[in-house]
mmCIF file of C-alpha atoms in Angstrom:
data_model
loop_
_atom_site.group_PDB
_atom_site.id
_atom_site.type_symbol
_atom_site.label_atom_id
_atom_site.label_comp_id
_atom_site.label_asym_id
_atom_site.label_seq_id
_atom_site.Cartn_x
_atom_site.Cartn_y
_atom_site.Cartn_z
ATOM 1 C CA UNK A 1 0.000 0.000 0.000
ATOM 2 C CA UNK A 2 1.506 2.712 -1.037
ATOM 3 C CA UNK A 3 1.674 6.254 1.252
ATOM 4 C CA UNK A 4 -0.955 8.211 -0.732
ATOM 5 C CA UNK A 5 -3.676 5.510 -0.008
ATOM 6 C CA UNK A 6 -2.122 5.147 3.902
ATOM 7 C CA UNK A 7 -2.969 9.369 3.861
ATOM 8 C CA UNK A 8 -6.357 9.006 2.800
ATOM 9 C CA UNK A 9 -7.173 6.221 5.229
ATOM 10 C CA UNK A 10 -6.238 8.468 7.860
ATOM 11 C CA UNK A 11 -7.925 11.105 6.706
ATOM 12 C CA UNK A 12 -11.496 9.355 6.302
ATOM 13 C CA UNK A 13 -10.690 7.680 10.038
ATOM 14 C CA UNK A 14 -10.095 11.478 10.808
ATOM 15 C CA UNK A 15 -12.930 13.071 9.258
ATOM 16 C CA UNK A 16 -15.336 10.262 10.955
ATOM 17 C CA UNK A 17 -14.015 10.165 14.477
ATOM 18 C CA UNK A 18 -14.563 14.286 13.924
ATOM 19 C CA UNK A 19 -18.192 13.585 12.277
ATOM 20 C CA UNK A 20 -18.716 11.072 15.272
ATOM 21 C CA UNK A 21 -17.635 13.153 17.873
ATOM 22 C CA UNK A 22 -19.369 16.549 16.824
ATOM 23 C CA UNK A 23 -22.629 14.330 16.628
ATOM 24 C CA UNK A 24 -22.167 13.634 20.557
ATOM 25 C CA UNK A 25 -21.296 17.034 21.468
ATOM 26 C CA UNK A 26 -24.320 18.793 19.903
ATOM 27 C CA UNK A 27 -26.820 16.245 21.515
ATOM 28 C CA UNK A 28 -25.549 16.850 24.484
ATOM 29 C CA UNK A 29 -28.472 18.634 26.635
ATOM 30 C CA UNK A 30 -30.105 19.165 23.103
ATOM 31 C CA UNK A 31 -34.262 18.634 22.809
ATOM 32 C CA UNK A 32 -34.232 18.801 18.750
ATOM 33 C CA UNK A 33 -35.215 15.382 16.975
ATOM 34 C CA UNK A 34 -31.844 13.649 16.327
ATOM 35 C CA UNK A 35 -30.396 13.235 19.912
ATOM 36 C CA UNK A 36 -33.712 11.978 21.938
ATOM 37 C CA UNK A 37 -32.800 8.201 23.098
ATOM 38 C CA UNK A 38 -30.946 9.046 25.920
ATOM 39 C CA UNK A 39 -31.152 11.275 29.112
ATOM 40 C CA UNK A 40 -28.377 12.434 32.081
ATOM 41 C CA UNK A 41 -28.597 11.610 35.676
ATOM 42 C CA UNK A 42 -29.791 15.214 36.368
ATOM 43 C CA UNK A 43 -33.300 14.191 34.883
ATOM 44 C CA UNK A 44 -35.857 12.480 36.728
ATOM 45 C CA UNK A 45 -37.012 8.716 35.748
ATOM 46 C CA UNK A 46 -40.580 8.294 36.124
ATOM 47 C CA UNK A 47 -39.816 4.387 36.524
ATOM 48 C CA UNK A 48 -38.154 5.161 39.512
ATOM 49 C CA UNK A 49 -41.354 6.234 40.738
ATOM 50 C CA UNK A 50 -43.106 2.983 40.212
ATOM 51 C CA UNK A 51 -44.521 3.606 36.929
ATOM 52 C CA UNK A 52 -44.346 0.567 34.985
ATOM 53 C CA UNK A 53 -44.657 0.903 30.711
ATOM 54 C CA UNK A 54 -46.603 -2.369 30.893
ATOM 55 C CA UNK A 55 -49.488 -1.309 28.984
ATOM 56 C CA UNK A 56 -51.553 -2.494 31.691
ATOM 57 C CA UNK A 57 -50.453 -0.602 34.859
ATOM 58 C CA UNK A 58 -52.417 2.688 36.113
ATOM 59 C CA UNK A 59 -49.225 4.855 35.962
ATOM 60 C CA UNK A 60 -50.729 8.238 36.595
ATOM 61 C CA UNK A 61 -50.079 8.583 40.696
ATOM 62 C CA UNK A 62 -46.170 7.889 39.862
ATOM 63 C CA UNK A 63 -45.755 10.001 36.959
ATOM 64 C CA UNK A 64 -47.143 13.122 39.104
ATOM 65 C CA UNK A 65 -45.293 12.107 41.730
ATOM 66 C CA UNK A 66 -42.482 12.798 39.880
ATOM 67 C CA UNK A 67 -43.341 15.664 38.696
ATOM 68 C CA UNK A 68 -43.958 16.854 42.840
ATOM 69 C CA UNK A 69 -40.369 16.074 43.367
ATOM 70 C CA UNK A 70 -38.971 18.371 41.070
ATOM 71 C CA UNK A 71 -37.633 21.905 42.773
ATOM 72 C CA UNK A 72 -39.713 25.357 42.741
ATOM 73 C CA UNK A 73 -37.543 26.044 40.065
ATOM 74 C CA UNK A 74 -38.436 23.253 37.497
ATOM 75 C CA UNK A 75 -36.761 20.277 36.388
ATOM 76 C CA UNK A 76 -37.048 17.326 33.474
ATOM 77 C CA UNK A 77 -38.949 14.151 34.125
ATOM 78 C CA UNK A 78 -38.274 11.606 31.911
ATOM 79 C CA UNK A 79 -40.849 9.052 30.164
ATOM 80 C CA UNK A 80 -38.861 6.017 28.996
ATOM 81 C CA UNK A 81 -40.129 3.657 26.124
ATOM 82 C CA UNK A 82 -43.389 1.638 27.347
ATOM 83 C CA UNK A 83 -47.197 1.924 27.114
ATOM 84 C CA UNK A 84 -47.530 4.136 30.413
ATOM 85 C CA UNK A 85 -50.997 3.908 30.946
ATOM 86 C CA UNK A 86 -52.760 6.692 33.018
ATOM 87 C CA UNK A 87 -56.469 6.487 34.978
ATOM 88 C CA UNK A 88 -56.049 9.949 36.064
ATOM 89 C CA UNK A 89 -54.492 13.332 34.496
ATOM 90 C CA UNK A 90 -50.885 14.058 34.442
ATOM 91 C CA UNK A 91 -51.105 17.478 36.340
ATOM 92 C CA UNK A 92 -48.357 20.316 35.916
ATOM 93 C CA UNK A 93 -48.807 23.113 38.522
ATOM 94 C CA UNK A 94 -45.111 24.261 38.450
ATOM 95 C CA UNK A 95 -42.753 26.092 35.975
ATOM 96 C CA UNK A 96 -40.419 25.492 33.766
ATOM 97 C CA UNK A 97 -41.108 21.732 33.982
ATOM 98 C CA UNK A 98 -40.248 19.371 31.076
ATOM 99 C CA UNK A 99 -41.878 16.259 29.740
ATOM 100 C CA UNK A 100 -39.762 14.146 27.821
ATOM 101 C CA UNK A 101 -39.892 10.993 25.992
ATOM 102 C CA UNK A 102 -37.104 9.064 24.497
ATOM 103 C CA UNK A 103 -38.936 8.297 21.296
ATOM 104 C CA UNK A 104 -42.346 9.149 20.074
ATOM 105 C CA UNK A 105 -42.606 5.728 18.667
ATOM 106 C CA UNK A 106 -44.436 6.707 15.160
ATOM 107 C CA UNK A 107 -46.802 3.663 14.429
ATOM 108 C CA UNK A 108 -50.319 3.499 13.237
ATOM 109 C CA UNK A 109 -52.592 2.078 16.009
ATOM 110 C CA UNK A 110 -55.300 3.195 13.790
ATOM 111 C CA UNK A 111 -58.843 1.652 13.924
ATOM 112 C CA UNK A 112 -58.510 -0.680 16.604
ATOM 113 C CA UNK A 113 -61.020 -2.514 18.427
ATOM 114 C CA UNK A 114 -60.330 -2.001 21.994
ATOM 115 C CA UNK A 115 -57.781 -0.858 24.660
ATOM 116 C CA UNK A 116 -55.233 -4.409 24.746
ATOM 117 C CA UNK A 117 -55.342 -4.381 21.273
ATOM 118 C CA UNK A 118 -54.039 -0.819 20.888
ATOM 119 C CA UNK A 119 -51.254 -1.135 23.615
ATOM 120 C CA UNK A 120 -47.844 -2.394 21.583
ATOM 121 C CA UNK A 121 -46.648 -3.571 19.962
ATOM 122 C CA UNK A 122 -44.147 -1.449 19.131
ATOM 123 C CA UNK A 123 -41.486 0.991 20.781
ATOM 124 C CA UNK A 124 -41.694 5.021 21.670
ATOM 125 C CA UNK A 125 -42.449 6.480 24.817
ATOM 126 C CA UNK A 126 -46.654 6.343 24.834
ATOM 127 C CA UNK A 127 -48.909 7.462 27.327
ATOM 128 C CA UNK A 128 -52.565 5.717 27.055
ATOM 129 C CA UNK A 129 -55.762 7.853 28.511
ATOM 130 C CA UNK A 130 -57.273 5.197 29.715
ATOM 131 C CA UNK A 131 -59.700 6.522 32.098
ATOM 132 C CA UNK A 132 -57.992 10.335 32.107
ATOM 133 C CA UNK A 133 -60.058 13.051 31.063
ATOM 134 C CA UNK A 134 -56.578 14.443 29.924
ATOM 135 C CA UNK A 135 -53.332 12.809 29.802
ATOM 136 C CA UNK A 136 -51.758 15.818 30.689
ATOM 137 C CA UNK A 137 -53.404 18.392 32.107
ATOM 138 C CA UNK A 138 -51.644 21.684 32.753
ATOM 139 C CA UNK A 139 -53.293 24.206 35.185
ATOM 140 C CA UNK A 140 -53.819 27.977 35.394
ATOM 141 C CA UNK A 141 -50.436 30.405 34.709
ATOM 142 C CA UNK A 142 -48.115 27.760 34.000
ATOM 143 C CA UNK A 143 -44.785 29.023 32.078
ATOM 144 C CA UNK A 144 -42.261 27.763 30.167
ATOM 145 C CA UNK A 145 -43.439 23.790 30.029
ATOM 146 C CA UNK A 146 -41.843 22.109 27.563
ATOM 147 C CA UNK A 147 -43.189 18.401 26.255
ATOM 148 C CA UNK A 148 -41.507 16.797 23.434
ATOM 149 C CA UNK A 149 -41.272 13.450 21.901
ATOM 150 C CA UNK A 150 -44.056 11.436 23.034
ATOM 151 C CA UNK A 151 -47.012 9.812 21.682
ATOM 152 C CA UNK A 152 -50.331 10.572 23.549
ATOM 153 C CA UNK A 153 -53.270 8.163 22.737
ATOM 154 C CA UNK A 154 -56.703 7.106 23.593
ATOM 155 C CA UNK A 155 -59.236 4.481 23.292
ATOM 156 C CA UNK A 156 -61.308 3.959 20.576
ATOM 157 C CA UNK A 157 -63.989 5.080 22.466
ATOM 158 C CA UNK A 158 -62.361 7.830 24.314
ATOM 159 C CA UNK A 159 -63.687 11.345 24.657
ATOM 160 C CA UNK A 160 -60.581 12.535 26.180
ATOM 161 C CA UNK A 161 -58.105 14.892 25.500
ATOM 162 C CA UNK A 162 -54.689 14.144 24.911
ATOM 163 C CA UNK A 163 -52.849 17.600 26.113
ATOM 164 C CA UNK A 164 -54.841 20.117 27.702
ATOM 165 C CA UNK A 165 -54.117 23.584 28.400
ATOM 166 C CA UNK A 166 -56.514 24.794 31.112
ATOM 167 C CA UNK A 167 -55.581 28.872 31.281
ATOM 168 C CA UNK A 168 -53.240 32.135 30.886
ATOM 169 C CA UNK A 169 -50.294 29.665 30.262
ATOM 170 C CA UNK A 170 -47.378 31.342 29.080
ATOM 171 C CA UNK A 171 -43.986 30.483 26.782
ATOM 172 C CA UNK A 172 -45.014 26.557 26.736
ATOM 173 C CA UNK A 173 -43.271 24.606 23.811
ATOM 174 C CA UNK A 174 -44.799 21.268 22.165
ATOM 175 C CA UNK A 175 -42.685 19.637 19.649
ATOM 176 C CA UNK A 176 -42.746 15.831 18.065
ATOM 177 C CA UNK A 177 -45.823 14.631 20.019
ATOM 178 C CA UNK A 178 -48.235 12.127 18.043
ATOM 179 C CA UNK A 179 -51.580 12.617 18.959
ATOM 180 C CA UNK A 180 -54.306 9.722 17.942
ATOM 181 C CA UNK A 181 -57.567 7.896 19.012
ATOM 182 C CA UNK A 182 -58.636 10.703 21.225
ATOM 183 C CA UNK A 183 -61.276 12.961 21.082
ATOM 184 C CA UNK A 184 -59.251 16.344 20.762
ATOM 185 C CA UNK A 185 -55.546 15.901 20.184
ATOM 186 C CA UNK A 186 -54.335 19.430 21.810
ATOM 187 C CA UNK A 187 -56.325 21.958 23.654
ATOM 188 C CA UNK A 188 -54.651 24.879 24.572
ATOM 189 C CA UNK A 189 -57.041 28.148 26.130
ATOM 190 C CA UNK A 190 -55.859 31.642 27.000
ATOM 191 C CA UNK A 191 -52.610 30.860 26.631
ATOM 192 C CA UNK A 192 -49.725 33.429 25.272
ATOM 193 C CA UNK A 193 -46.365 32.674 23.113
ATOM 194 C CA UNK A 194 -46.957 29.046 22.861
ATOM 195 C CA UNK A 195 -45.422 26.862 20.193
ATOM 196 C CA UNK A 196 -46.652 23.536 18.346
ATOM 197 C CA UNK A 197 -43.748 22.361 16.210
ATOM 198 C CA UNK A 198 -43.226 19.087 14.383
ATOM 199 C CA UNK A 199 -46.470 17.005 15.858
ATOM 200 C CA UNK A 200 -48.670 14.521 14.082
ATOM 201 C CA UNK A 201 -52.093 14.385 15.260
ATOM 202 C CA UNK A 202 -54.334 12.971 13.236
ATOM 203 C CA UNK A 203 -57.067 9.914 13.094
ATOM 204 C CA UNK A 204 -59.327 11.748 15.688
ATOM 205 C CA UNK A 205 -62.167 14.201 15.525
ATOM 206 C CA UNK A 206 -60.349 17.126 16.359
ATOM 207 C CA UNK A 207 -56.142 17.968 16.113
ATOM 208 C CA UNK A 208 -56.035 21.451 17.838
ATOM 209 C CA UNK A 209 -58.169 23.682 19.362
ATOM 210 C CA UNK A 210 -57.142 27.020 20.572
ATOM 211 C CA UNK A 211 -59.631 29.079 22.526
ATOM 212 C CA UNK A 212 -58.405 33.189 23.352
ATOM 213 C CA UNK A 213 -54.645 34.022 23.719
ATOM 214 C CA UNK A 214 -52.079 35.572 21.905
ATOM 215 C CA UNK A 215 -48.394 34.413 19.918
ATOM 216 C CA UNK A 216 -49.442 31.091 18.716
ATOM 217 C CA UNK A 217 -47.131 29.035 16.518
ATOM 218 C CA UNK A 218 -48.316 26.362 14.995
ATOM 219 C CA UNK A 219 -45.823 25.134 12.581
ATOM 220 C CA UNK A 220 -44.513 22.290 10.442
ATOM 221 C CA UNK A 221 -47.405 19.913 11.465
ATOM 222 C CA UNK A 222 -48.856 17.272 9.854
ATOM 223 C CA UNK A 223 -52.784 17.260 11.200
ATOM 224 C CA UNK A 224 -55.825 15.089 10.249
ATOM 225 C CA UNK A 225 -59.250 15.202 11.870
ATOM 226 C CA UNK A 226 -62.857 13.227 10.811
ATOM 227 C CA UNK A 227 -65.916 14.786 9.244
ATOM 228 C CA UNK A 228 -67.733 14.752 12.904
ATOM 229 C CA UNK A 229 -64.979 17.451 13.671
ATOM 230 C CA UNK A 230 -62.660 20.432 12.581
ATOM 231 C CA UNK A 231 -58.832 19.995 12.113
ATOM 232 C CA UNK A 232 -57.688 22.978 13.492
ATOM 233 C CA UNK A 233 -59.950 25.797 15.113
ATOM 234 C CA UNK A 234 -58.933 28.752 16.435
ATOM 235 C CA UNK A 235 -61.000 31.601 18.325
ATOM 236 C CA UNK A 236 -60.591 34.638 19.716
ATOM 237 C CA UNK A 237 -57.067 34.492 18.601
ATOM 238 C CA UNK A 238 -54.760 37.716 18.421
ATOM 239 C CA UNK A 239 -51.476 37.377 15.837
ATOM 240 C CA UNK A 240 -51.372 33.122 14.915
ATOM 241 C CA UNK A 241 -49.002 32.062 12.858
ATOM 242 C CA UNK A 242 -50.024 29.127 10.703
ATOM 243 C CA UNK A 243 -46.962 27.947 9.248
ATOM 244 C CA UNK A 244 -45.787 25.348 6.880
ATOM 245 C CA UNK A 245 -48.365 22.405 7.952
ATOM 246 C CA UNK A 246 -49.896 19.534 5.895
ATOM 247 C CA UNK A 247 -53.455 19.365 6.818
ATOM 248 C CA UNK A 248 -55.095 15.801 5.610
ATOM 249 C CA UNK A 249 -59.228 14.810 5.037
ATOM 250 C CA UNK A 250 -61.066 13.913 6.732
ATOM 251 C CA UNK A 251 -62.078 17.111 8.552
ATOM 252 C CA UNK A 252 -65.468 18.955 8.137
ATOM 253 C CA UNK A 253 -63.213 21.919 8.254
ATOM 254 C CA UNK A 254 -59.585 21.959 7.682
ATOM 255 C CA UNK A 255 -59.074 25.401 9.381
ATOM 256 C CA UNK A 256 -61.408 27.790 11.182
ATOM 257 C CA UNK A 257 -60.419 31.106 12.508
ATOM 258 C CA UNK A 258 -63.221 32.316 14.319
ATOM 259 C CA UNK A 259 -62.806 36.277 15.527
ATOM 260 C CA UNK A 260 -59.254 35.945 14.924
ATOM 261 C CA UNK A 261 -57.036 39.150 14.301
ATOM 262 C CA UNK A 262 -53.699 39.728 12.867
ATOM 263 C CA UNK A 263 -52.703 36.470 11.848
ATOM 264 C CA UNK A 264 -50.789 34.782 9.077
ATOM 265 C CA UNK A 265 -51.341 31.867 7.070
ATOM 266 C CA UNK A 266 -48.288 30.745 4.665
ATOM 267 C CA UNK A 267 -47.285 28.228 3.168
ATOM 268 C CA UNK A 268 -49.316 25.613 4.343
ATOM 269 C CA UNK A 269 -50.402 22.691 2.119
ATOM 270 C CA UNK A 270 -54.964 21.928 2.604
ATOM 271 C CA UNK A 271 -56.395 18.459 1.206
ATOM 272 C CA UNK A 272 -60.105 18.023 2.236
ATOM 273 C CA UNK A 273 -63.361 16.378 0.331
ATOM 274 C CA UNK A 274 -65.430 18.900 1.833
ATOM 275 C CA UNK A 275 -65.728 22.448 0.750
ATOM 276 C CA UNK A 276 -64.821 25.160 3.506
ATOM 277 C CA UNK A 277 -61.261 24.052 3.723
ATOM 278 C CA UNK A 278 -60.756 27.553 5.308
ATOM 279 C CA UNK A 279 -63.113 29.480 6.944
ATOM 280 C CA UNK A 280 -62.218 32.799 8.303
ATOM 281 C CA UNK A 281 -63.817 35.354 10.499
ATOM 282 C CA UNK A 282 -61.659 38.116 11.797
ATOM 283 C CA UNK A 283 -60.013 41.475 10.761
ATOM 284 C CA UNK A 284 -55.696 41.881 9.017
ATOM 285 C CA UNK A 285 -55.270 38.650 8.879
ATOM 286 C CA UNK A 286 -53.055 37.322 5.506
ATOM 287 C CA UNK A 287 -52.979 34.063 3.950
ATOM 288 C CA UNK A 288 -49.838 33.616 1.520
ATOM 289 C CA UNK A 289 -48.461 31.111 -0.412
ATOM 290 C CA UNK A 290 -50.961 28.277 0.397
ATOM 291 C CA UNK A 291 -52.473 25.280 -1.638
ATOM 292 C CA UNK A 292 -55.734 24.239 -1.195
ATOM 293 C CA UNK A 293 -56.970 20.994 -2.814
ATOM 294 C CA UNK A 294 -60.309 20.015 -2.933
ATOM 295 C CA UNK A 295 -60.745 15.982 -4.218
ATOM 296 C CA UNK A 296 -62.747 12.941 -4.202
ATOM 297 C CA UNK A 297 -65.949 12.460 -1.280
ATOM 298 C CA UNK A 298 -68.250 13.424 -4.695
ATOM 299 C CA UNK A 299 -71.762 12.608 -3.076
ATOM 300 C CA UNK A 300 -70.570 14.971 -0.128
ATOM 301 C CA UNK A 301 -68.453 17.632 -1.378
ATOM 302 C CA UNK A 302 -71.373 19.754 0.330
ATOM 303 C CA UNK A 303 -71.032 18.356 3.997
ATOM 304 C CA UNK A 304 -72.725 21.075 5.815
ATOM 305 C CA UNK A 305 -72.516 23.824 3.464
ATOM 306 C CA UNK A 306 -74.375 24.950 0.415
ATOM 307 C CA UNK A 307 -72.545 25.221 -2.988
ATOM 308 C CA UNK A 308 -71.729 28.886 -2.449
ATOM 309 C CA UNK A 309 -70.212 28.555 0.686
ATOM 310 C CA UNK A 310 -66.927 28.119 -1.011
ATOM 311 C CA UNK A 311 -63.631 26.221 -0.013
ATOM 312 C CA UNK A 312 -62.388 29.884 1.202
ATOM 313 C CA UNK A 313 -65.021 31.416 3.558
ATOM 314 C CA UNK A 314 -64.249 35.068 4.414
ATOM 315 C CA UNK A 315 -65.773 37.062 7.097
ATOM 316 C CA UNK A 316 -63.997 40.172 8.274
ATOM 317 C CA UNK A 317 -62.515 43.421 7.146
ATOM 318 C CA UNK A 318 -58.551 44.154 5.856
ATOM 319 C CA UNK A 319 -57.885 40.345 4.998
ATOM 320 C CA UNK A 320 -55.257 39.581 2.128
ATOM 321 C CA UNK A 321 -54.848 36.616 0.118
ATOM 322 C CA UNK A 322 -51.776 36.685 -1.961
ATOM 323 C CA UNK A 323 -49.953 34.020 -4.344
ATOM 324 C CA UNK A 324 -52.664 30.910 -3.144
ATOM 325 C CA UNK A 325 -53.240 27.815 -5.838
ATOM 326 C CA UNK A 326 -56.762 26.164 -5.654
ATOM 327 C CA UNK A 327 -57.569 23.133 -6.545
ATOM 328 C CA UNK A 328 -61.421 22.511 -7.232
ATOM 329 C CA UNK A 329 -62.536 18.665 -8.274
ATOM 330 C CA UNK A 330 -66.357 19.855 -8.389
ATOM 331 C CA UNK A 331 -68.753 17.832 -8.317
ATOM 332 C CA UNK A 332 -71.084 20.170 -8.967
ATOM 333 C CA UNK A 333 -72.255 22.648 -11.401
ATOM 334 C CA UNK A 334 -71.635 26.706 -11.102
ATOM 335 C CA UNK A 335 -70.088 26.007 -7.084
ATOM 336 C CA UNK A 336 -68.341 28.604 -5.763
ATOM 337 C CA UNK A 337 -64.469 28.465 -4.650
ATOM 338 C CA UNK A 338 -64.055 31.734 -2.656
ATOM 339 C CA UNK A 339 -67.076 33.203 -0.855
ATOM 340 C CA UNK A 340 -66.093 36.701 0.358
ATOM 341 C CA UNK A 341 -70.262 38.726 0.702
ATOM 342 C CA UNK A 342 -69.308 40.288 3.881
ATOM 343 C CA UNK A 343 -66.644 42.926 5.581
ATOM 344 C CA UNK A 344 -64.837 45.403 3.639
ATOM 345 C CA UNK A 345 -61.541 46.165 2.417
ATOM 346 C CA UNK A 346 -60.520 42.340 1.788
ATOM 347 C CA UNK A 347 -57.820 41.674 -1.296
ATOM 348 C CA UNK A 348 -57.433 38.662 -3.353
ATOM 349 C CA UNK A 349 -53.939 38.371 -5.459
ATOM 350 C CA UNK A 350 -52.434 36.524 -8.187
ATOM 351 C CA UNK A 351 -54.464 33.461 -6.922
ATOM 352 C CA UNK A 352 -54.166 30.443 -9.081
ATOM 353 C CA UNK A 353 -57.593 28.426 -9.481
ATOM 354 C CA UNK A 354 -57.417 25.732 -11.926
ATOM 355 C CA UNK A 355 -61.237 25.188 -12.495
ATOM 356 C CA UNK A 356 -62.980 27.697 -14.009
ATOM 357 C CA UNK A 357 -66.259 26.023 -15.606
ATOM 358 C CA UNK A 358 -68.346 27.871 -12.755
ATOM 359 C CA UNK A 359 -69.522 31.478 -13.728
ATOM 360 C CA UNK A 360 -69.235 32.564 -9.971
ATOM 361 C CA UNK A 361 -65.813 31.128 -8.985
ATOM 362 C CA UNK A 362 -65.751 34.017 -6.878
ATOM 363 C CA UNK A 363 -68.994 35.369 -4.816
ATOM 364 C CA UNK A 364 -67.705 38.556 -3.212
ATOM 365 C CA UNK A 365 -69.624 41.901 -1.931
ATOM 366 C CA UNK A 366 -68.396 44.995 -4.262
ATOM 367 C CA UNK A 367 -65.702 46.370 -1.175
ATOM 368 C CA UNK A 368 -63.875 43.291 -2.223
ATOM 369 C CA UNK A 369 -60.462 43.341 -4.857
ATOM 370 C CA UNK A 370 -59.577 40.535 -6.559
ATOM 371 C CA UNK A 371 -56.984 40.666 -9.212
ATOM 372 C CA UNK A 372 -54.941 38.999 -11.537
ATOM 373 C CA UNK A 373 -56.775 35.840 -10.212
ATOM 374 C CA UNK A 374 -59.610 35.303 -12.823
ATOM 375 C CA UNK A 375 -61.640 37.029 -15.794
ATOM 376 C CA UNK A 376 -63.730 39.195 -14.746
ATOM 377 C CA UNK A 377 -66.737 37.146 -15.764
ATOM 378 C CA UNK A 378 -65.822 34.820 -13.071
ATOM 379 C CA UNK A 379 -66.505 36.949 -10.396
ATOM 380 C CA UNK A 380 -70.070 37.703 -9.225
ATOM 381 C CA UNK A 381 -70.487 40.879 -7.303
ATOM 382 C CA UNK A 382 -73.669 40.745 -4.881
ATOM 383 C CA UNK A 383 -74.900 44.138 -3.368
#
């Protein structure tokens, strides 16, 4: 072997003992996605509590205990892989706390037929409502909790909720939870600067609900809901940002922003069978840079709403909608794809709509613009 090939060896050992050992150094007390499987003595095992990931165990007494050990100050308790079932909420009352799983274990545990058959198998760090109301339930003017990498579930008959926000909470941080077979997946009210980032919650009636509050992220998501129930609702919301998320069927409504103000919708990718994939009540809020596909569902493209409801509902004054491709699969004659009768001063843009059979692809009142989206013959102006 001659010296040039000896070099290289030791420069590829070099370059992947360096890889190797930045790796190790950057998940070192880091919460993003690569580095969860492990945890430092510093954090708080909730098996050393007695809960037991059995699947069958009522774990819900130890995990809280846990939590009632941790300073004034805050601390981490850690939820290792198992089926941690709960009978009772997990309760946060302190700040600065963080929940942490090793693994959100993504697997399907769709459509199952009772509570042994959707416990394992299968890895991740789970909790199971079994008889909770909530799994986690935090309480009034809680700040700064953190919960991250865990799947939350339900029975198939469960009206629970799998992370509940009860009040005024403040600076709280969700990121790769899996929400299924629960009623609501995340239910967060009066809360302030709270972010949802990187969660799947899908396969139940309802992904997120936000009631009041203020600085809401919701962003790179991937939520599905069933017709009985909305994907995402928001109301009473001041200044959400809607960012980035892929929004599945089988939702009545994809998004609703009821009374919301400020807020911005980009780049967010809407599939749904029904029309009002976005309905919108509220004043300044902007929707950018979004797709919206209606498809498929034919005999009830109508679910609830009349043929000139539109897939874009718009309710409010000072509303922009800029750069936005629509995708209508009608099944129907003359429907309408963006409803805008009432409130003053709202803007449609360079909107792309790729069916134009219907003479009233837009139904707007005469205070609304809309250019460089269709003809003009496409847009029917009601007084």
């Amino acid at each position: 072997m001659n010296s040039l090939n000896i070099d290289m060896m030791k420069l590829k050992r070099y370059l992947i003992s360096t890889f190797c050992l930045c790796l190790f150094t950057a998940c070192d007390g880091d919460d993003n996605l690569l580095c969860y499987g492990t945890h430092t003595e510093i954090e708080g095992d909730v098996t050393t509590f007695g809960a037991i990931g059995d699947g069958k165990t009522d774990c819900s007494k130890a995990i809280n205990s846990a939590i009632a050990s941790l300073p004034s100050e805050g601390g981490v308790v850690v939820i290792p892989e198992g089926d941690f079932v709960l009978d009772a909420p997990i309760v946060i009352n302190k700040h600065n706390v963080t929940i942490k799983g090793l693994n959100p274990g993504m697997r399907s545990n769709i459509d199952v037929n009772g509570i042994n058959d959707l416990l394992g198998p299968g890895g991740g760090s789970k909790l199971v409502a079994r008889n909770a109301e909530a799994a986690i339930k935090v309480e009034t003017d809680v700040k700064g909790l953190k919960i991250m990498n865990l799947m939350v579930s339900g029975g198939t008959e469960a009206k629970n909720i799998g992370i509940h926000f009860t009040g005024t909470s403040d600076n709280g941080i969700l990121s790769n939870i899996i929400g299924i077979n629960l009623h609501t997946g995340i239910k967060i009210e009066q809360a302030k600067n709270m972010q949802i980032v990187n969660c799947w919650v899908c396969e139940l009636p309802n992904s997120i609900e936000l009631i009041g509050g203020e600085n809401m992220i919701i962003k790179n998501c991937q939520l599905g809901a069933q017709p009985t129930g909305i994907t995402c609702k928001a109301q009473g919301v001041n200044k959400l940002s809607f960012l980035n998320n892929q929004v599945y069927p089988d939702g009545r409504e994809n998004l609703v922003l009821d009374d919301c103000n400020n807020s911005v919708i980009e780049g967010n990718n809407f599939k749904s069978y029904y029309n009002g994939i976005l309905v919108l009540s509220g004043d300044n809020n902007r929707v950018n840079k979004n797709i919206f596909w209606l498809t498929g569902a034919v005999q009830n493209q109508m679910l609830d709403h009349g043929d000139d409801f539109g897939i874009i509902n718009v309710k409010g004054n000072n509303n922009t909608f800029v750069s936005n491709s629509l995708s209508c699969e009608w099944a129907y004659a003359d429907a309408v794809a963006v409803n805008a009768t009432q409130g003053t001063g709202n803007v449609f843009k360079n909107c792309f709509i790729d069916n134009l059979e219907s003479y009233r692809v837009f139904l707007v009142n005469a205070e609304t613009e809309v250019s460089n989206c269709v003809s003009s013959d496409k847009v029917s102006i009601i007084e």
